[in-house]
Short mmCIF file of C-alpha atoms in Angstrom, two decimals:
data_model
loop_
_atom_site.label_atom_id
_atom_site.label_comp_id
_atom_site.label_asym_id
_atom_site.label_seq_id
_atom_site.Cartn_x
_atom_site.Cartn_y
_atom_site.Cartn_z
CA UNK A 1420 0.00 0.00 0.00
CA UNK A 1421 3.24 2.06 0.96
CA UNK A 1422 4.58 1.65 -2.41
CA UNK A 1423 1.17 2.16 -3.97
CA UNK A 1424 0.86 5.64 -2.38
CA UNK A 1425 4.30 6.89 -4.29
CA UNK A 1426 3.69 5.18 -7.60
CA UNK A 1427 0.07 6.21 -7.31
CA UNK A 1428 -2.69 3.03 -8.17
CA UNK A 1429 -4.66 3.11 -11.60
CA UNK A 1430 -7.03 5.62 -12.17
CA UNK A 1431 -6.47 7.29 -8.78
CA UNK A 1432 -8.47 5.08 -6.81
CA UNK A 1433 -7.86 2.04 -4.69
CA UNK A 1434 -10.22 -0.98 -5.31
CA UNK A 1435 -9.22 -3.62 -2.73
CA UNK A 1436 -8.86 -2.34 0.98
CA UNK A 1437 -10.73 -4.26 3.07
CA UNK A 1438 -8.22 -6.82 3.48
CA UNK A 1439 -6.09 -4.37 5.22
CA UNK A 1440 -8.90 -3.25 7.55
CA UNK A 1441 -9.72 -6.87 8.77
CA UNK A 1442 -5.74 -7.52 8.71
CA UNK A 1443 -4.90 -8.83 12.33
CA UNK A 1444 -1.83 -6.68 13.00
CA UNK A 1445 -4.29 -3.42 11.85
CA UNK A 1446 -7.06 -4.89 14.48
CA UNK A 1447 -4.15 -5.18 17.24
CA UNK A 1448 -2.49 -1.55 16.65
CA UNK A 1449 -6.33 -0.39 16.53
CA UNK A 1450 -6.90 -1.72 19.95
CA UNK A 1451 -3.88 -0.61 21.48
CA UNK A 1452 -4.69 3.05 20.41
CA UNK A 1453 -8.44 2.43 22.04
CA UNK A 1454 -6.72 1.56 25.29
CA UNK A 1455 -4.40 4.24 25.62
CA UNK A 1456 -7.23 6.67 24.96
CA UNK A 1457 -9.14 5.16 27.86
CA UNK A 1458 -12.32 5.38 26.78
CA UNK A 1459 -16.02 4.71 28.57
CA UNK A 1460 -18.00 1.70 27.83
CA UNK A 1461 -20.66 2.11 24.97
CA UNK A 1462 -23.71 0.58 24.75
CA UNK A 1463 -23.23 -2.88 25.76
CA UNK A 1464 -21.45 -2.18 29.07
CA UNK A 1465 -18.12 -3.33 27.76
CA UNK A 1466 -15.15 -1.80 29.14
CA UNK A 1467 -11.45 -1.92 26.76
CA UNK A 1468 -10.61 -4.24 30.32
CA UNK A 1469 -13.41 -6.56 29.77
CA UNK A 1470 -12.47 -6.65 25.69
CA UNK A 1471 -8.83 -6.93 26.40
CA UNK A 1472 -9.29 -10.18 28.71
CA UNK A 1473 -10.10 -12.29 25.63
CA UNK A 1474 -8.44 -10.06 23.16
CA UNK A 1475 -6.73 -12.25 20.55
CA UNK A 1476 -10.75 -14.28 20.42
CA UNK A 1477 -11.84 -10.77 20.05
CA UNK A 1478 -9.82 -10.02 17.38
CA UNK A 1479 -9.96 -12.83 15.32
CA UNK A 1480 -13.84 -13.25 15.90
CA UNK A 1481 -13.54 -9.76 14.38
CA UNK A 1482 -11.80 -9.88 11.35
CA UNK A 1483 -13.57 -13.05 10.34
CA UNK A 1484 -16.98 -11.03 10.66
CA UNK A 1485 -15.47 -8.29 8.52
CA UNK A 1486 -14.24 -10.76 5.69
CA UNK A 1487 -16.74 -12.58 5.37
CA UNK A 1488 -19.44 -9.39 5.44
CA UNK A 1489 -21.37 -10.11 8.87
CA UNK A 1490 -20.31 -7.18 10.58
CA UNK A 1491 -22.30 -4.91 11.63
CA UNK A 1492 -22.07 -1.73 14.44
CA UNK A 1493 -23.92 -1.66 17.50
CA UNK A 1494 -25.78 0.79 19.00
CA UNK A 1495 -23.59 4.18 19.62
CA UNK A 1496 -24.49 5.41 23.58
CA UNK A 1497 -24.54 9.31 23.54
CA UNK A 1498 -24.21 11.64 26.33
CA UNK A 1499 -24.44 15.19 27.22
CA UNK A 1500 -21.40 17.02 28.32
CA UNK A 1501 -21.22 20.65 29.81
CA UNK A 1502 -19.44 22.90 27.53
CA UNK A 1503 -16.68 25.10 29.85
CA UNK A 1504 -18.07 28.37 30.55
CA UNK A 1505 -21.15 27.86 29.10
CA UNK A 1506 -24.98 26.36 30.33
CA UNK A 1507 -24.86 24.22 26.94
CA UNK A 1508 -24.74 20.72 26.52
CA UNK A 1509 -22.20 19.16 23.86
CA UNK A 1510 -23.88 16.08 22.85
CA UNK A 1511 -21.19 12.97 22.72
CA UNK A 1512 -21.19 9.43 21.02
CA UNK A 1513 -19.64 6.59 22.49
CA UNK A 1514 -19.39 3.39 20.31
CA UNK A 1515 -18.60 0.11 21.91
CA UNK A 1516 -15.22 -0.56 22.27
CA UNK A 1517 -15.62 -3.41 19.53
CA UNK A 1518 -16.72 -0.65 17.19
CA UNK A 1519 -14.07 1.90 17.97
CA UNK A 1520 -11.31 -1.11 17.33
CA UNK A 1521 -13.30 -1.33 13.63
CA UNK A 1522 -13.18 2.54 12.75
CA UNK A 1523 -9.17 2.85 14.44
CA UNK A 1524 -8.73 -0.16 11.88
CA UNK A 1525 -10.87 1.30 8.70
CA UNK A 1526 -9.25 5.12 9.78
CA UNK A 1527 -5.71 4.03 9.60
CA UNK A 1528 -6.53 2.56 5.70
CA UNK A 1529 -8.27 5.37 4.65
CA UNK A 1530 -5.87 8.18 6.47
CA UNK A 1531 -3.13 8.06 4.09
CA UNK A 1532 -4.81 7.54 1.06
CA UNK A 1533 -6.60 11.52 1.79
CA UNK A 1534 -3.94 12.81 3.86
CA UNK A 1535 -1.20 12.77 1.06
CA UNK A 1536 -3.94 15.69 -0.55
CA UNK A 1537 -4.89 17.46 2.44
CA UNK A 1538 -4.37 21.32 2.37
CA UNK A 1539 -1.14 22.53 3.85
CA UNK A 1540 -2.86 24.89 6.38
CA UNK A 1541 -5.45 22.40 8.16
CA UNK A 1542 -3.73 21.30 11.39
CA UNK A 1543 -6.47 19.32 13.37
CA UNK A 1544 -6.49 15.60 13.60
CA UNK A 1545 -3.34 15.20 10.75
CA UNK A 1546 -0.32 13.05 11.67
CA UNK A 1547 2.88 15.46 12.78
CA UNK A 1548 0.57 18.73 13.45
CA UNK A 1549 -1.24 19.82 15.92
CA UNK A 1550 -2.61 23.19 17.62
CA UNK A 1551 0.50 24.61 18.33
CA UNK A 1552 1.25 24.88 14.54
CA UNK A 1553 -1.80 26.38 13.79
CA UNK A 1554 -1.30 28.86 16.20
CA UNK A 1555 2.16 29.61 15.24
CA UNK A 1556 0.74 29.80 10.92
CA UNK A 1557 -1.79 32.71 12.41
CA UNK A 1558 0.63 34.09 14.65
CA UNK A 1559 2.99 34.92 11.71
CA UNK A 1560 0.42 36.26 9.50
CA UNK A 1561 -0.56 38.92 12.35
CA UNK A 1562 3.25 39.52 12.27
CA UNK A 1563 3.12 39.56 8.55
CA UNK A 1564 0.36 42.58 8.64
CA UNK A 1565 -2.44 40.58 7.83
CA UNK A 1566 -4.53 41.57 11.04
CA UNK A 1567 -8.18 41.66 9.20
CA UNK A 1568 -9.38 38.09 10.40
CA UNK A 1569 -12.55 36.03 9.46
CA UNK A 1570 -13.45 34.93 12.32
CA UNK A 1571 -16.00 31.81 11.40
CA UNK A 1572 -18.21 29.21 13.49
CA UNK A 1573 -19.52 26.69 11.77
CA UNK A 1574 -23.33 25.97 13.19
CA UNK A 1575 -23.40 22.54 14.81
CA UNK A 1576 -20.69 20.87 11.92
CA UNK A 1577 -20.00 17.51 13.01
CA UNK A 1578 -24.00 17.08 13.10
CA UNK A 1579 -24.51 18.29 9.56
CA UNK A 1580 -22.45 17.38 7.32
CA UNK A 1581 -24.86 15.56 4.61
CA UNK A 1582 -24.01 11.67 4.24
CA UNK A 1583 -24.56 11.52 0.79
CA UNK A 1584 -21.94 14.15 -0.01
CA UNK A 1585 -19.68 12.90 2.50
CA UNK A 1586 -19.44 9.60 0.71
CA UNK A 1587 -18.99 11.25 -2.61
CA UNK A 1588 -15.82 12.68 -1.49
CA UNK A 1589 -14.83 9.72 -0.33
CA UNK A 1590 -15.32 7.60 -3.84
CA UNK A 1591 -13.58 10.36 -5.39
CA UNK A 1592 -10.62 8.08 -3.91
CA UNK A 1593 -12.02 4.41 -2.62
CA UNK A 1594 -14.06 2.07 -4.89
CA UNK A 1595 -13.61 -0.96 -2.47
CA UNK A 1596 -17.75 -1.74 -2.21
CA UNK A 1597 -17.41 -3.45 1.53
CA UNK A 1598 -15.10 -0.58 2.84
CA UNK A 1599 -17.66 2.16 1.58
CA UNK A 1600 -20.69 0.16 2.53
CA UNK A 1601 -18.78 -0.17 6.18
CA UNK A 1602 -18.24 3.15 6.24
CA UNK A 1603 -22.09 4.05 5.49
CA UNK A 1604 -22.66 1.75 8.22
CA UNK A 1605 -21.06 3.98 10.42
CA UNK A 1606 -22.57 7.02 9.41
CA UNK A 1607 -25.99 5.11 10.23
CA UNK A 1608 -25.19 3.63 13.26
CA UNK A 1609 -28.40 3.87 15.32
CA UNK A 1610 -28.21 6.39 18.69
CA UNK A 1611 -29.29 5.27 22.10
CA UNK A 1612 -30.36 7.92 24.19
CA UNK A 1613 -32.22 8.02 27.69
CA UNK A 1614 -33.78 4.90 26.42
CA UNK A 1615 -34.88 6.24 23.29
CA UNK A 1616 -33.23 5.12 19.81
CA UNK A 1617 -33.02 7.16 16.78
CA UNK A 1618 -30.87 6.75 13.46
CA UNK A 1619 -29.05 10.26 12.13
CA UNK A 1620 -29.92 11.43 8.47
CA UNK A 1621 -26.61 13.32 8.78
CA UNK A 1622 -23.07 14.02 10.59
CA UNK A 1623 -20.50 11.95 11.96
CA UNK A 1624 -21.30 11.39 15.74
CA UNK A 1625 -18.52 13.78 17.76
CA UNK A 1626 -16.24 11.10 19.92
CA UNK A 1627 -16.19 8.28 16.90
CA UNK A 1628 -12.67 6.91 15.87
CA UNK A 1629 -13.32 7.82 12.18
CA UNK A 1630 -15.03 11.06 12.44
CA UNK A 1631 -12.28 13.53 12.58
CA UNK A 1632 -10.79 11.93 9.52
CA UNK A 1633 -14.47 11.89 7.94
CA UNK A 1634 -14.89 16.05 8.76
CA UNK A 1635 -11.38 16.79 7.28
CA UNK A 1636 -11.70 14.93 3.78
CA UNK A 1637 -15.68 17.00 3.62
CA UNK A 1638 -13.88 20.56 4.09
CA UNK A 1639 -10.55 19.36 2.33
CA UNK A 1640 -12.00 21.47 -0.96
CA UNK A 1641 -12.84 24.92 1.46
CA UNK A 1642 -9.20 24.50 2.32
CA UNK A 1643 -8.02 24.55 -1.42
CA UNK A 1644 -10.48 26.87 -2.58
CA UNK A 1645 -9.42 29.27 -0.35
CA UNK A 1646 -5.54 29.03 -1.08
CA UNK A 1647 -6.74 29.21 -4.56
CA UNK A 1648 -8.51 32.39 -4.16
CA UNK A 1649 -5.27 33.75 -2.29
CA UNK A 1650 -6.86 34.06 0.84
CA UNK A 1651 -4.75 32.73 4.39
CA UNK A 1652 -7.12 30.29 5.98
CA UNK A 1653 -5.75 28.48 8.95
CA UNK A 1654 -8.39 25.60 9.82
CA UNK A 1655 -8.33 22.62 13.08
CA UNK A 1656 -10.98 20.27 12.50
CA UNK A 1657 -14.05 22.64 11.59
CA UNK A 1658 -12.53 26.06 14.34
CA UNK A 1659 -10.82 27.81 11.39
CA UNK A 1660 -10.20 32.00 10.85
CA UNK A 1661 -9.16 33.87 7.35
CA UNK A 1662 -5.99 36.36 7.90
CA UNK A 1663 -6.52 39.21 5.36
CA UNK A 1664 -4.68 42.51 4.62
CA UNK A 1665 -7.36 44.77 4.59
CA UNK A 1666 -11.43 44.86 5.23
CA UNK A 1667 -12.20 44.80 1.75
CA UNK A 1668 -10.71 41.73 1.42
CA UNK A 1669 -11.60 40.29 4.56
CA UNK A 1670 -15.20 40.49 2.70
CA UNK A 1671 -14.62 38.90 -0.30
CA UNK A 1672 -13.24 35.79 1.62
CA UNK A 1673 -16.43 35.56 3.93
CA UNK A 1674 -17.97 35.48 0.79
CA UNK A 1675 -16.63 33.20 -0.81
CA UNK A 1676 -16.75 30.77 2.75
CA UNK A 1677 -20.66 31.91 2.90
CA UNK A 1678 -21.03 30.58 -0.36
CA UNK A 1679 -19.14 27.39 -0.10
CA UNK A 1680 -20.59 26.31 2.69
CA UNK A 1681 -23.92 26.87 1.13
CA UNK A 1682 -23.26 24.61 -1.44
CA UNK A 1683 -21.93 22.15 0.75
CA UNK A 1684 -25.11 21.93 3.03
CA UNK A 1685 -23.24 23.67 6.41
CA UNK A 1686 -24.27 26.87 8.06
CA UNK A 1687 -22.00 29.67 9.50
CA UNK A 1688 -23.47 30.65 12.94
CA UNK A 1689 -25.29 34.00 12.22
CA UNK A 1690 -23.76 35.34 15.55
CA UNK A 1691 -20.76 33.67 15.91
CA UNK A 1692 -18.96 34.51 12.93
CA UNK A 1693 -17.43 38.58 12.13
CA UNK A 1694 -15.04 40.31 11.00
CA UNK A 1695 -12.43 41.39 13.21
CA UNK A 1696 -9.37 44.16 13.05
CA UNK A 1697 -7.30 42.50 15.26
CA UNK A 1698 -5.02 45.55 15.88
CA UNK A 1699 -8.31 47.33 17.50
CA UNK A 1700 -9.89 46.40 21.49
CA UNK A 1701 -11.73 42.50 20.92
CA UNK A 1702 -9.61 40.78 18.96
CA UNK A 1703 -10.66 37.37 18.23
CA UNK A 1704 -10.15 33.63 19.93
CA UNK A 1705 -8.74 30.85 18.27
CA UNK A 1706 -7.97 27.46 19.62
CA UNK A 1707 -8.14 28.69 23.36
CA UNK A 1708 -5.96 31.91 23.13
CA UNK A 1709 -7.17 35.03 22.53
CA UNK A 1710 -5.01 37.39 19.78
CA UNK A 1711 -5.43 41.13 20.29
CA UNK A 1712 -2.90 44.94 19.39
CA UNK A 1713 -0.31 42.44 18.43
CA UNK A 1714 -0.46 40.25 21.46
CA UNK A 1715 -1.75 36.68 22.66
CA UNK A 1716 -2.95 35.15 26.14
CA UNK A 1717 -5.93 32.46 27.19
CA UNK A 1718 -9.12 33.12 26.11
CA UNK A 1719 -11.83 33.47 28.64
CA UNK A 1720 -12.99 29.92 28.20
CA UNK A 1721 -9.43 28.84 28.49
CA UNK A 1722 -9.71 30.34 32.01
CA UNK A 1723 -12.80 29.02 32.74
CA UNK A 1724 -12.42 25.49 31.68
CA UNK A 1725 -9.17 25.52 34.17
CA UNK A 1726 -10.56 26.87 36.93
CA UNK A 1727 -13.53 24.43 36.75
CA UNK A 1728 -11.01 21.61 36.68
CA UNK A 1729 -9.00 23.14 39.64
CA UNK A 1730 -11.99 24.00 41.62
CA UNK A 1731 -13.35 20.09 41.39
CA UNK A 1732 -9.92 19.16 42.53
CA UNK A 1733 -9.92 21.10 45.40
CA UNK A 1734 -13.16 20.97 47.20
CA UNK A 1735 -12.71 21.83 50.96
CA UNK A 1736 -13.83 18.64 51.95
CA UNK A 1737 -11.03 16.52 49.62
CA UNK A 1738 -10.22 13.97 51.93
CA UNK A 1739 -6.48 12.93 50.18
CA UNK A 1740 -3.20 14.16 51.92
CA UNK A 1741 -1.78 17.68 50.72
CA UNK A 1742 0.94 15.85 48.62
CA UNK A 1743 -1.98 13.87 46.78
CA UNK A 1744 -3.93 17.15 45.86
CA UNK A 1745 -0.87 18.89 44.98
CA UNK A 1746 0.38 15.88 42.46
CA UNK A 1747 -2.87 16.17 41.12
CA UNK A 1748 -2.97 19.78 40.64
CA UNK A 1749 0.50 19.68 39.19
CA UNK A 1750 -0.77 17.43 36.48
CA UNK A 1751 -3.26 19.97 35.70
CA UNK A 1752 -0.92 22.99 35.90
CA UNK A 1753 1.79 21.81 34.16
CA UNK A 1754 0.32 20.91 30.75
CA UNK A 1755 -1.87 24.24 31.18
CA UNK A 1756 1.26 26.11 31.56
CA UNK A 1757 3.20 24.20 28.04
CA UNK A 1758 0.21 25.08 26.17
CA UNK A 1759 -0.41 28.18 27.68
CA UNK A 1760 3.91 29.35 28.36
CA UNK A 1761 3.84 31.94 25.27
CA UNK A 1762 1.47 34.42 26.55
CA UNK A 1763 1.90 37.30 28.13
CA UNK A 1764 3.79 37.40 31.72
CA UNK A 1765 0.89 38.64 33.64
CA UNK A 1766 -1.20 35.61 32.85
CA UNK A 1767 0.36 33.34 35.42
CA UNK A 1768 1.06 34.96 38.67
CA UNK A 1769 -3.03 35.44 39.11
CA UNK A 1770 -3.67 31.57 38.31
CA UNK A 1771 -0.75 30.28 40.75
CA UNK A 1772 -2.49 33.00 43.22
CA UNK A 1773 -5.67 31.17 42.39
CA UNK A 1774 -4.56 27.72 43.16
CA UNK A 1775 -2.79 28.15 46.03
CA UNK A 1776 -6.09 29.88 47.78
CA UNK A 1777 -7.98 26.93 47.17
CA UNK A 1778 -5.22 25.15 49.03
CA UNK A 1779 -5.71 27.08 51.86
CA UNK A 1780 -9.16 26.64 51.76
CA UNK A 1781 -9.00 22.93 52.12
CA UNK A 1782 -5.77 23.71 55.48
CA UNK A 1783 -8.14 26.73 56.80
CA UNK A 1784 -11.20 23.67 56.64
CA UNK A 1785 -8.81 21.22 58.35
CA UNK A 1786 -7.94 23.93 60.77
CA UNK A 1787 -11.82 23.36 62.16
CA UNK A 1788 -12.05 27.32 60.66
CA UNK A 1789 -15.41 27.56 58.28
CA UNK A 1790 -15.05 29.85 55.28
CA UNK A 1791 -12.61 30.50 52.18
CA UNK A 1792 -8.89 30.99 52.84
CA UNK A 1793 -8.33 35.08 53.86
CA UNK A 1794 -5.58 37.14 53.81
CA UNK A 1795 -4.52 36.20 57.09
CA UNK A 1796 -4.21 32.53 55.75
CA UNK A 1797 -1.32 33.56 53.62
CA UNK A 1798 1.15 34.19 56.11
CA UNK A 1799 0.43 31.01 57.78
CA UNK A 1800 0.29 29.12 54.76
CA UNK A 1801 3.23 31.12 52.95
CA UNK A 1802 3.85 30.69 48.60
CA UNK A 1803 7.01 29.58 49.87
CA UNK A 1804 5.09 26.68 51.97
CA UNK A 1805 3.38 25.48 48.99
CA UNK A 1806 7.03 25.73 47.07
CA UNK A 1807 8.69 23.84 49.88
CA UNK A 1808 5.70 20.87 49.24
CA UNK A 1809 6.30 20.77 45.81
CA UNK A 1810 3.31 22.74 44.07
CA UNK A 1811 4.20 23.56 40.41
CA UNK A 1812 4.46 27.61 40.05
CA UNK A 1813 3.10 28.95 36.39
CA UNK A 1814 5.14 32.68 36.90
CA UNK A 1815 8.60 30.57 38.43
CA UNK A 1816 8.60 28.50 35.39
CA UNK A 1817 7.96 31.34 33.11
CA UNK A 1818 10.40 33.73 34.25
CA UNK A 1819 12.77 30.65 34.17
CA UNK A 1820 12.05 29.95 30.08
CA UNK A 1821 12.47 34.04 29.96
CA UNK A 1822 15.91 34.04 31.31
CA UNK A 1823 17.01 30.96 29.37
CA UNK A 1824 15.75 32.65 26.18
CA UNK A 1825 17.62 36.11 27.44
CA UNK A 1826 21.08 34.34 27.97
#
C-alpha cells in the first residue's frame, strides 16, 4: 500500500482495501490506540478491560466477521457534556469498544490515502501537526500585517455534514464496495439515548474513531479553494479564521466561505462569525488563546475550563493528603502552563495566586475554621510553603524559560 501511495494506483483510486482493515496486525495496533485513549463503555457495558481479557478471540472473531461481510455496528451510547463556561450541553457518542477497534482499523486505511492531498494549512487531527502549529501559521500572518481576520463558526458541523456528499468525497478516492458500505454503516449507526433510539440522516457522531478523519476529507475542498482564491485560511478540525490585509478583502473571503458552505449543506453561525481588526480592542479567539494589538494570552474559556477543573480538585472537603492534591494539581498545571507558556507574563502569577487559595481553603477547613482561605491565611500558609511541598508555580517556570531565552 506504501509503495502504492508513491507510484500512485490506476485511475487514482484504490479498489481492494478491506483486506487491510480486517488484517490482524491493523485490528491489534487499533486496539492498542483504544486503550491508551481510555475510553467509557458504549452501549453494551463493555469496558477496553473486559475486551482486552479475551483479546486475541476478540480479534480474530472480528476480522472473520469483517471478511466474510457479517459485521455490523452496535448501538452508539450518547451523552451530554457541559461545555466550559457555558450552560450548553455538547452532545457525545460513544461506540462500543468493539466498534471503535473497527473505525481505528478502517481510519488508519483510509488516512493516508486523503492525507497525502490534504491542504497545507489544516492542522487538526493530521499526523505530525497539531494546535501549536496552527497557532504559530496565524501568529505569523498577524506579524506579517495581515490583522483583518474572518473569524467563522460553523453551526453545529460535526451534526450536519450531509451523508450523501460525505461519501462522494470519499469515492472520489475508494471504490472498495465493503469498505464504503462499512463506512455508510457507520454514518448510520443507530443512537441510544435516555432509552430512546433514533438513526441520524446526517453528521458523523462527535467522539467516533473515524469522524475527525471523515470532517477533514468534507472541508478538504474549502481548504483549497481558499488558497486558490489567495486568501490565508488556517483551519483545526471545523474552528478555522481567514488572515486578510485589509477589510475589503476580509469580505470577499467571507464570501466566498458563505457561499461554499452553502453549497456544501453547512451553516455559519449568524452570531458567531465577524469580521475582526485585530489591531483594535476584541480581537478574536482561536484554539483557546485570545489574539489582540499584536499580542496573545488564554481566552476566557481557556480560564474558565481551568478553573472548573482546579476548583473540582480542590473541594474543601477533599479527603487525600496535601501531597496527593498537589500531584494532582500539578498534572493539571503543568500541561496548562506548556500550552499556555507563550502568553503574556501577567497571565500566570493570578492563576498560581488562584490555586494556592484553594489550598488554603482545604488547610483553613482542616484547621476546624469555616469559610474560604483570607488574607490572614497567607502568612500562615506562605507561597514559599506550597514551594517547599512541591506545588508547580506557572510565573517561576515562566520567568525561568524568559531568562534561558535572554542568555
Amino acid at each position: 500500500m506504501l509503495t502504492a501511495l508513491e507510484s500512485g494506483v490506476k485511475g487514482e483510486k484504490w479498489f481492494s482495501l478491506i483486506d487491510k482493515v480486517y488484517a490482524l496486525a491493523n485490528l491489534r495496533s487499533s486496539f492498542a490506540r483504544v486503550k491508551a485513549n481510555h475510553g467509557a463503555a458504549g452501549a453494551d457495558h463493555q469496558t477496553v478491560e473486559m475486551y482486552e481479557a479475551h483479546l486475541e478471540e476478540n480479534l480474530q472473531g472480528l476480522g472473520e466477521q469483517l471478511k466474510s461481510g457479517w459485521y455490523q455496528p452496535r448501538h452508539i451510547r450518547r451523552v451530554l457534556i457541559p461545555k466550559p463556561g457555558k450552560s450548553e450541553l455538547r452532545p457525545l457518542g460513544i461506540p462500543t469498544v468493539r466498534d471503535r477497534v473497527v473505525q481505528g482499523a478502517l481510519r488508519a486505511v483510509l488516512e493516508p490515502i486523503f492525507e497525502r492531498e490534504f491542504a497545507e494549512h489544516s492542522y487538526g487531527f493530521r499526523p505530525g501537526r497539531g494546535c501549536k502549529d496552527a497557532l504559530r501559521r496565524v501568529a505569523a500572518l498577524l506579524q506579517d500585517g495581515q490583522h483583518w481576520v474572518v473569524d467563522a463558526d460553523l453551526k453545529g458541523y460535526f451534526d450536519s455534514i450531509p451523508h450523501d456528499r460525505l461519501m462522494a468525497r470519499v469515492e472520489e478516492k475508494v471504490s472498495d464496495g465493503r469498505v464504503l458500505a462499512l463506512l455508510r454503516a457507520f454514518l448510520e449507526q443507530s443512537v441510544l439515548e435516555e432509552m430512546k433510539e433514533w438513526t441520524p440522516q446526517e453528521g458523523t457522531p462527535q467522539g467516533a474513531v473515524i469522524s475527525p478523519l471523515l470532517s477533514n476529507i468534507y472541508l478538504d475542498p474549502l481548504d483549497h479553494r481558499m488558497a486558490e482564491a489567495g486568501f490565508a485560511m488556517v483551519r483545526y478540525a471545523d474552528d478555522f479564521v481567514v488572515l486578510c490585509a485589509s477589510a475589503a478583502e476580509a469580505e470577499a473571503a467571507l464570501c466566498l466561505v458563505r457561499e461554499w458552505c452553502a453549497r456544501a449543506g453547512l451553516t455559519l453561525h449568524p452570531d458567531k462569525t465577524r469580521l475582526v481588526d485585530a489591531l483594535e480592542r476584541g480581537g478574536f479567539d482561536f484554539l483557546g488563546y485570545h489574539f489582540e494589538r499584536g499580542k496573545h494570552w488564554p481566552s476566557k474559556k481557556s480560564y474558565q475550563k481551568i478553573k472548573d477543573v482546579i476548583r473540582r480538585k480542590t473541594q474543601r472537603n477533599n479527603g487525600h493528603s496535601l501531597a496527593c492534591i498537589i500531584a494532582d494539581l500539578n498534572r493539571t498545571s503543568c500541561g496548562w502552563y506548556e500550552y499556555f507558556k507563550h502568553s503574556l507574563k501577567y497571565t500566570f502569577p493570578g492563576m498560581d495566586g488562584y490555586i494556592r487559595n484553594r489550598l488554603r481553603s482545604i488547610l483553613r477547613r482542616r484547621s476546624k475554621r469555616r469559610g474560604r482561605a483570607r488574607w490572614t491565611d497567607q502568612r500562615r500558609w506562605s507561597n514559599n510553603f506550597f514551594a517547599e511541598h512541591g506545588l508547580f508555580s506557572m510565573a517561576a517556570a515562566h520567568e525561568s524559560a524568559c531568562q534561558s531565552l535572554a542568555r
